[in-house]
Tab-separated table of C-alpha atoms in Angstrom:
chain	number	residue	atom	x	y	z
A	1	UNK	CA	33.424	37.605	6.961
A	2	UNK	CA	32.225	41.029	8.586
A	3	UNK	CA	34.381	40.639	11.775
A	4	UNK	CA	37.811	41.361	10.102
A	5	UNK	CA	36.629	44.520	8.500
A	6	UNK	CA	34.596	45.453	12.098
A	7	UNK	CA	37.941	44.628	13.914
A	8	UNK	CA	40.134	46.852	11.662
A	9	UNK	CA	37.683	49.514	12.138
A	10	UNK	CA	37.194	49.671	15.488
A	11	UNK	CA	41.534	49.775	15.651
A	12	UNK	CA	41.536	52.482	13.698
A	13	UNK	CA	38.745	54.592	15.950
A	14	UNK	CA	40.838	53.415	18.923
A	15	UNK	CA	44.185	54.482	18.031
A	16	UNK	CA	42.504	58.031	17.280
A	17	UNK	CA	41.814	58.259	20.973
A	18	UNK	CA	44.333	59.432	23.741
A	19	UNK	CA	42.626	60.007	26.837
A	20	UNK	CA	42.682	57.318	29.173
A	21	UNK	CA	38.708	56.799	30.317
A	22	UNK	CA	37.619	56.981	26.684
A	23	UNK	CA	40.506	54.651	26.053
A	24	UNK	CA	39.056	52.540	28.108
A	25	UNK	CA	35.923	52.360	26.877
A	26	UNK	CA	36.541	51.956	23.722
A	27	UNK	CA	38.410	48.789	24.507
A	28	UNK	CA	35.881	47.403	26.101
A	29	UNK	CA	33.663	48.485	23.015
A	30	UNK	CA	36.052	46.801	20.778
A	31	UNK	CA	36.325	43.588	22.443
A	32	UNK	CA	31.774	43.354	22.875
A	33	UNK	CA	31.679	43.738	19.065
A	34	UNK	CA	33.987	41.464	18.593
A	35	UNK	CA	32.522	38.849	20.735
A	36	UNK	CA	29.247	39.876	19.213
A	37	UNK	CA	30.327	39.328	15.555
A	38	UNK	CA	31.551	36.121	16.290
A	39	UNK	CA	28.920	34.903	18.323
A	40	UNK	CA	26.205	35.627	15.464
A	41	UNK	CA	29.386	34.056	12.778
A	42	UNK	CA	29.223	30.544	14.965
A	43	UNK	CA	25.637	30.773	15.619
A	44	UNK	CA	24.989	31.050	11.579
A	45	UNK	CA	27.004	28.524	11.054
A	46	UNK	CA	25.463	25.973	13.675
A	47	UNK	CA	22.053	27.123	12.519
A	48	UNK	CA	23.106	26.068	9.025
A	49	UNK	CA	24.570	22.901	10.302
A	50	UNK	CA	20.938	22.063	12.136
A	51	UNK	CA	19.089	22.599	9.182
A	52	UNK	CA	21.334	20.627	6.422
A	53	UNK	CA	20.519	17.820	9.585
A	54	UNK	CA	17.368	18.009	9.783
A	55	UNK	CA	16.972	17.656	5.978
A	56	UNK	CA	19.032	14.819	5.824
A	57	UNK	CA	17.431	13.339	8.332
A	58	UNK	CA	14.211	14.175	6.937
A	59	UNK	CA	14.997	12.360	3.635
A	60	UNK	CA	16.415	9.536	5.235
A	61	UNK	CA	12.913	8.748	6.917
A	62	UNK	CA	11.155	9.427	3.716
A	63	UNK	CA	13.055	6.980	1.987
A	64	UNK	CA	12.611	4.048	4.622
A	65	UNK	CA	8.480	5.502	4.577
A	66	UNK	CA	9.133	4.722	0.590
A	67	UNK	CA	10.886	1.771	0.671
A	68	UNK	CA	8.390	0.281	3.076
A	69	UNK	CA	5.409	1.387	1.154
A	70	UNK	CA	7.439	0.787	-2.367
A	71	UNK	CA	8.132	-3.310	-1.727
A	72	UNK	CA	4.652	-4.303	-2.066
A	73	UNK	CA	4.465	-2.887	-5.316
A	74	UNK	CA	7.503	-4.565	-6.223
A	75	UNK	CA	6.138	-7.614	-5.055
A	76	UNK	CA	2.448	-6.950	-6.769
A	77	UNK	CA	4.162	-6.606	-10.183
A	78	UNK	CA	5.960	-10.392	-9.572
A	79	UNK	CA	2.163	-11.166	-8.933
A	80	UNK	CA	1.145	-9.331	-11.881
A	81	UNK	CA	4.182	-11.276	-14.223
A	82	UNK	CA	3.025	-14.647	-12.645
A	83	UNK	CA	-0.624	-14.333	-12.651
A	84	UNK	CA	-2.996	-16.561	-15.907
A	85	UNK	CA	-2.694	-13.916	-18.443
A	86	UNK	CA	-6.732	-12.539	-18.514
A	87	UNK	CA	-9.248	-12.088	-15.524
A	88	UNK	CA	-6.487	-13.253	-13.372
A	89	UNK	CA	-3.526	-10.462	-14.530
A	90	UNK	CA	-6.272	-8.021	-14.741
A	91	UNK	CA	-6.841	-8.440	-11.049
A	92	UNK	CA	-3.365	-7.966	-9.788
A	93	UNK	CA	-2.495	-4.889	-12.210
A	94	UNK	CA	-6.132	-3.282	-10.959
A	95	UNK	CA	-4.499	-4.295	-7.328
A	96	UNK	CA	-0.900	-2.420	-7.858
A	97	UNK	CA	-2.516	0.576	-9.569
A	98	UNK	CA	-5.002	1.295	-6.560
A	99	UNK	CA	-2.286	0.376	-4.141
A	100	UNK	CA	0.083	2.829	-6.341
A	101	UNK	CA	-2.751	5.924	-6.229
A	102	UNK	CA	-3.085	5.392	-2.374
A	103	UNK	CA	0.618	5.454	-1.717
A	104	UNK	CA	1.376	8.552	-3.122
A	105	UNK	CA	-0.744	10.962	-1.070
A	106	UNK	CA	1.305	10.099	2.069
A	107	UNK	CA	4.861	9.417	1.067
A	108	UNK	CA	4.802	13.105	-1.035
A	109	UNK	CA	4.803	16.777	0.196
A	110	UNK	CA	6.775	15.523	3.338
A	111	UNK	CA	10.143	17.260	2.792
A	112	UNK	CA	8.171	20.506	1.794
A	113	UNK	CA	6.732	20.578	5.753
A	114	UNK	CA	3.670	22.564	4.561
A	115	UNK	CA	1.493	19.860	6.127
A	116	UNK	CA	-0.870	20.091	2.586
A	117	UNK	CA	-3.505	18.039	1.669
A	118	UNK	CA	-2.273	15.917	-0.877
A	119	UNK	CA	-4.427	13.814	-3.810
A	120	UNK	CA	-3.110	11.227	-6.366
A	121	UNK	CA	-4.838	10.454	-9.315
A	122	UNK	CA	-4.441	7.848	-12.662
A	123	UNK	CA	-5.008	8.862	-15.821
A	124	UNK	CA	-5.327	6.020	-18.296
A	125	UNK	CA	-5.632	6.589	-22.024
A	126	UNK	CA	-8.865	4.759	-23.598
A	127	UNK	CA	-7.912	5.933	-26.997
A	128	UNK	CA	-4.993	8.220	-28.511
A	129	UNK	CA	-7.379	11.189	-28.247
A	130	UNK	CA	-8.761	10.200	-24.743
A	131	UNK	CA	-7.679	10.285	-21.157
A	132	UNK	CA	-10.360	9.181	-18.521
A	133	UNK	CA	-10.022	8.775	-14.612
A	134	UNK	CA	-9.297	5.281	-13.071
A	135	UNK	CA	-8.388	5.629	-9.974
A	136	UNK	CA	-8.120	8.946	-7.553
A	137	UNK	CA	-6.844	8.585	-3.635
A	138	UNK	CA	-6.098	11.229	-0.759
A	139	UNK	CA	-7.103	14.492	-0.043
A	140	UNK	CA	-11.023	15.202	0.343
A	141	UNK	CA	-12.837	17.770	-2.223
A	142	UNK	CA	-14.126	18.106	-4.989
A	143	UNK	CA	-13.179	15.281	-7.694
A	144	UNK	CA	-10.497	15.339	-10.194
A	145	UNK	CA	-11.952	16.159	-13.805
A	146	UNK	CA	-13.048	13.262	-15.479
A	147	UNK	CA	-10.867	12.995	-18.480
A	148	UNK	CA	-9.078	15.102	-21.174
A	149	UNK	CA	-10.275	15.119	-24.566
A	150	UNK	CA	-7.843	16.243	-27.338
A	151	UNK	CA	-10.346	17.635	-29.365
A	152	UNK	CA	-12.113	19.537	-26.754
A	153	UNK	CA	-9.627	22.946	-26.089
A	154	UNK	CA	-5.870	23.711	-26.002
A	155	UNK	CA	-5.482	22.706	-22.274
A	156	UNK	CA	-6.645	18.928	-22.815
A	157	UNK	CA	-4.662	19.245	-25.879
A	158	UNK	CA	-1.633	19.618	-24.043
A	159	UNK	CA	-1.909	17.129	-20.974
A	160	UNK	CA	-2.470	14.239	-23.782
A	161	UNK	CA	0.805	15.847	-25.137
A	162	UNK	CA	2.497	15.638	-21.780
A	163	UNK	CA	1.351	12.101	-21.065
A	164	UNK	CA	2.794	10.956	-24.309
A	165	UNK	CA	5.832	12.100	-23.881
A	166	UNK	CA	8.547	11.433	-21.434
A	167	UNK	CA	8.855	14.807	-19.449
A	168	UNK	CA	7.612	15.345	-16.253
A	169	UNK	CA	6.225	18.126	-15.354
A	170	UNK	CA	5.974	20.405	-11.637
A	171	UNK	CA	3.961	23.013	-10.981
A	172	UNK	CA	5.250	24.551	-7.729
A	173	UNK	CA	2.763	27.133	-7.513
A	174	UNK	CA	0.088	27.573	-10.346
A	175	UNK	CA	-1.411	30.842	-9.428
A	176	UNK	CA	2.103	32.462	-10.055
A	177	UNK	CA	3.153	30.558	-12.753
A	178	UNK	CA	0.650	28.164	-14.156
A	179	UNK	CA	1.396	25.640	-17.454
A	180	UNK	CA	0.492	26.856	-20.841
A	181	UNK	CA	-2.989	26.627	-21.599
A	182	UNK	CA	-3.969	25.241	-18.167
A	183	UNK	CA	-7.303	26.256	-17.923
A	184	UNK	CA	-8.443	26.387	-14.130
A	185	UNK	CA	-12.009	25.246	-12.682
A	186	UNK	CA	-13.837	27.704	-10.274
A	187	UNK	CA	-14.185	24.875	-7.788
A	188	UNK	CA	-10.288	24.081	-8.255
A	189	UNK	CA	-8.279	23.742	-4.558
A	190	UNK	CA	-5.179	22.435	-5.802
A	191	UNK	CA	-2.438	24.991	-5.564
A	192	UNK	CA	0.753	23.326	-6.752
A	193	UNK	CA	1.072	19.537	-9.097
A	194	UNK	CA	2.960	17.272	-10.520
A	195	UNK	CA	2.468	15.157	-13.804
A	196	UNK	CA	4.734	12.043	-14.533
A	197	UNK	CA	3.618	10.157	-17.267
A	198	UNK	CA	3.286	6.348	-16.914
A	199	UNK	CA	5.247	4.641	-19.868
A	200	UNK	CA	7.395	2.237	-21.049
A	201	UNK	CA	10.311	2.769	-23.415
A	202	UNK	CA	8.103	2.303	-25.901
A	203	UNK	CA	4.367	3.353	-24.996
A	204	UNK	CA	2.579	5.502	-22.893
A	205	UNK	CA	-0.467	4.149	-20.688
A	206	UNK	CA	-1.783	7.609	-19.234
A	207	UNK	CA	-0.131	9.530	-16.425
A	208	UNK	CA	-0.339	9.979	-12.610
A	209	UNK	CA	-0.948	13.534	-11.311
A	210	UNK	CA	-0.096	14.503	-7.414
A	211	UNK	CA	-1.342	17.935	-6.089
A	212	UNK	CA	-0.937	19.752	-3.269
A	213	UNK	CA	-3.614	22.671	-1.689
A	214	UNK	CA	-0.819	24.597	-0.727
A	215	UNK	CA	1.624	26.426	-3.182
A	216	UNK	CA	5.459	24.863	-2.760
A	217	UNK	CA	4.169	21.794	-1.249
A	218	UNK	CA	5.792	19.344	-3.784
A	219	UNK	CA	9.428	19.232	-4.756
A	220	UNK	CA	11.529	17.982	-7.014
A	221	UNK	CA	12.153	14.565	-4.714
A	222	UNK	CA	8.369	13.565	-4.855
A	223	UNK	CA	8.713	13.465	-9.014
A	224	UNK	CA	11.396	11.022	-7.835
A	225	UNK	CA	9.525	9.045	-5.626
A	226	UNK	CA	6.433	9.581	-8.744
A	227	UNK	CA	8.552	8.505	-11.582
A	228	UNK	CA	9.283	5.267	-9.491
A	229	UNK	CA	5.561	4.389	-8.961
A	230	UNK	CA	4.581	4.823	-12.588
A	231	UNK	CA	7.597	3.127	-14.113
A	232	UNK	CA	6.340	-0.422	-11.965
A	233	UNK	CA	2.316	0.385	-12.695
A	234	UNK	CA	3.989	0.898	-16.704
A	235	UNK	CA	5.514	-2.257	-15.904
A	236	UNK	CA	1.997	-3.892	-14.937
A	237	UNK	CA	0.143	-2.657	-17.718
A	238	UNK	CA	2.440	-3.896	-20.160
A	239	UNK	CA	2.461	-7.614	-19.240
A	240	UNK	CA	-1.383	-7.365	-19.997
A	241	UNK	CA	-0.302	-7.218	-23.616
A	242	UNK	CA	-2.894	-4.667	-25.323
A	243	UNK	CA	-2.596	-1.529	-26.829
A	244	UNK	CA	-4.999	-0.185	-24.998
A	245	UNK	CA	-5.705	-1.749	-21.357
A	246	UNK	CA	-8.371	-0.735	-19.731
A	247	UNK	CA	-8.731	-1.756	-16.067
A	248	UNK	CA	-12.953	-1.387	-16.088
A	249	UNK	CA	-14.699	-3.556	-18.106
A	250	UNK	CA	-16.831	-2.932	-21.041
A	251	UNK	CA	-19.796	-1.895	-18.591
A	252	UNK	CA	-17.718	0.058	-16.237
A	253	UNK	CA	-17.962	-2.552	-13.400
A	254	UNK	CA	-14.505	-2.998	-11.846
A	255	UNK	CA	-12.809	-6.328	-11.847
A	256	UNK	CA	-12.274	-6.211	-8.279
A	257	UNK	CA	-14.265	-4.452	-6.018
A	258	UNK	CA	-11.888	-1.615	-4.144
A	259	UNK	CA	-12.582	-2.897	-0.725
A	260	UNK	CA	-11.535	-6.133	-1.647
A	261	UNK	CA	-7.886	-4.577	-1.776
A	262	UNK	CA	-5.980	-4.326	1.574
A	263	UNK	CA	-5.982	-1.286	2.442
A	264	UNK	CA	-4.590	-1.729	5.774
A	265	UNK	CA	-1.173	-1.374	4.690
A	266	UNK	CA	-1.954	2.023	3.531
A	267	UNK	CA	-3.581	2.884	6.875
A	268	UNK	CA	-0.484	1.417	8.789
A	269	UNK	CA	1.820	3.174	6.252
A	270	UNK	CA	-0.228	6.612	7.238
A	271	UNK	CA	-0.022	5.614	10.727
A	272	UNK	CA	3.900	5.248	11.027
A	273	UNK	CA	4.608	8.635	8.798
A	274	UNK	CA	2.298	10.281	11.386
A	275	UNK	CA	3.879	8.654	14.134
């Protein structure tokens, strides 16, 4: 768009001069700016082209990443719909929801490229009032707060709000522009988050959080990918058939023990991303 304006310039300055060396030169003037103008026009334009490729590119390997970590959740949940209803269901929705929390930390914050740290963690209500910690996978730190209380300030107030409702929610960076009410920790490292809640049409069962402990590291495509996971761990709690499900029992002891769950997959999963 500059070089017609350029061109018509550089005629005008021309046809202003008479003399035959300075003629001369500014022909040959004429014609480098020209070349100049459109070299930087076609190099934009291939810049732009190898950029919008690399994107696509990069989405179509996130999606394979997804779609290779996604099917065994997909085929947990026909465990989960097959299992005895009881110790046995228990057991397979305690396996999807750990495999769930451990997927998420390496199939999000890849199209972002700023090679954060990245943390999952389930939320499960216990009561209307109360969200408590189940499960919590990825990035190495300091723990995720234990619960939210409604009762206990505005902030907790709100999240219980949030994971009732149907909205998700992204923070892309929460030292610029943090949610209402959040209240931060001193030994917080998370920089930027994302809340989906996981729910049926009908009920809400708590809600997975993803952050990131670099600002912009999590885009609108990882709520995608989020919304996904928690609609088939929704899914899995439902067929337990209570109000309430908790995946601990009454003394805290989990059904399962954790290393009983193969976590090789999510190694190998890591493994290929990296690769």
């Amino acid at each position: 768009m500059l070089l017609l304006p350029v061109a018509v310039a550089m005629l005008t300055r021309l046809a202003a001069v008479k003399q035959g060396q300075a003629r001369t030169l500014s022909v040959i003037g004429l014609i480098l700016a020209i070349l100049l103008l459109a070299f930087l026009q076609v190099y934009g334009e291939v810049q732009k082209w190898l950029a919008e490729r690399t994107a696509v590119t990069a989405k179509v390997a996130l999606a394979k990443a997804l779609n290779r970590s996604g099917s065994p959740l997909v085929t947990l949940l026909g465990r989960v719909a097959e299992a005895d209803k009881g110790p046995d269901r228990r057991a397979e929705v305690w396996s999807l929801a750990t495999k769930t929390v451990g997927i998420a930390p390496i199939t999000c914050g890849k199209l972002a490229d700023k090679k954060a740290g990245i943390r999952c963690v389930f939320y499960q209500f216990e009561s209307p009032d109360r969200l408590v910690r189940v499960f919590e996978e990825g990035r190495q730190g300091p723990p995720a707060r234990p619960d939210f209380v409604r009762s206990r300030n505005e902030n907790d107030k709100q999240v219980i709000e949030r994971a009732l409702g149907e909205k998700t929610l992204l923070v892309p960076d929460i030292d610029k522009a943090p949610p209402k009410d959040f209240a931060s920790s001193p030994d917080r490292e998370y920089k930027s988050m994302l809340m989906v809640p996981v729910r049926t049409e009908s009920r809400s069962y708590g809600f997975l959080s993803v952050d990131a402990d670099k600002p912009d590291a999590l885009t609108q495509d990882d709520v995608g990918y989020v919304i996904l996971m928690a609609g088939l761990l929704a899914a899995s709690l439902a067929l337990l058939g209570e109000e309430y499900p908790q995946l601990k029992r009454s003394n805290g002891v989990p059904v399962i023990p954790t290393q009983q769950i193969n976590e090789s997959d999510i190694h190998q999963e890591r493994k290929r991303h990296e690769n």
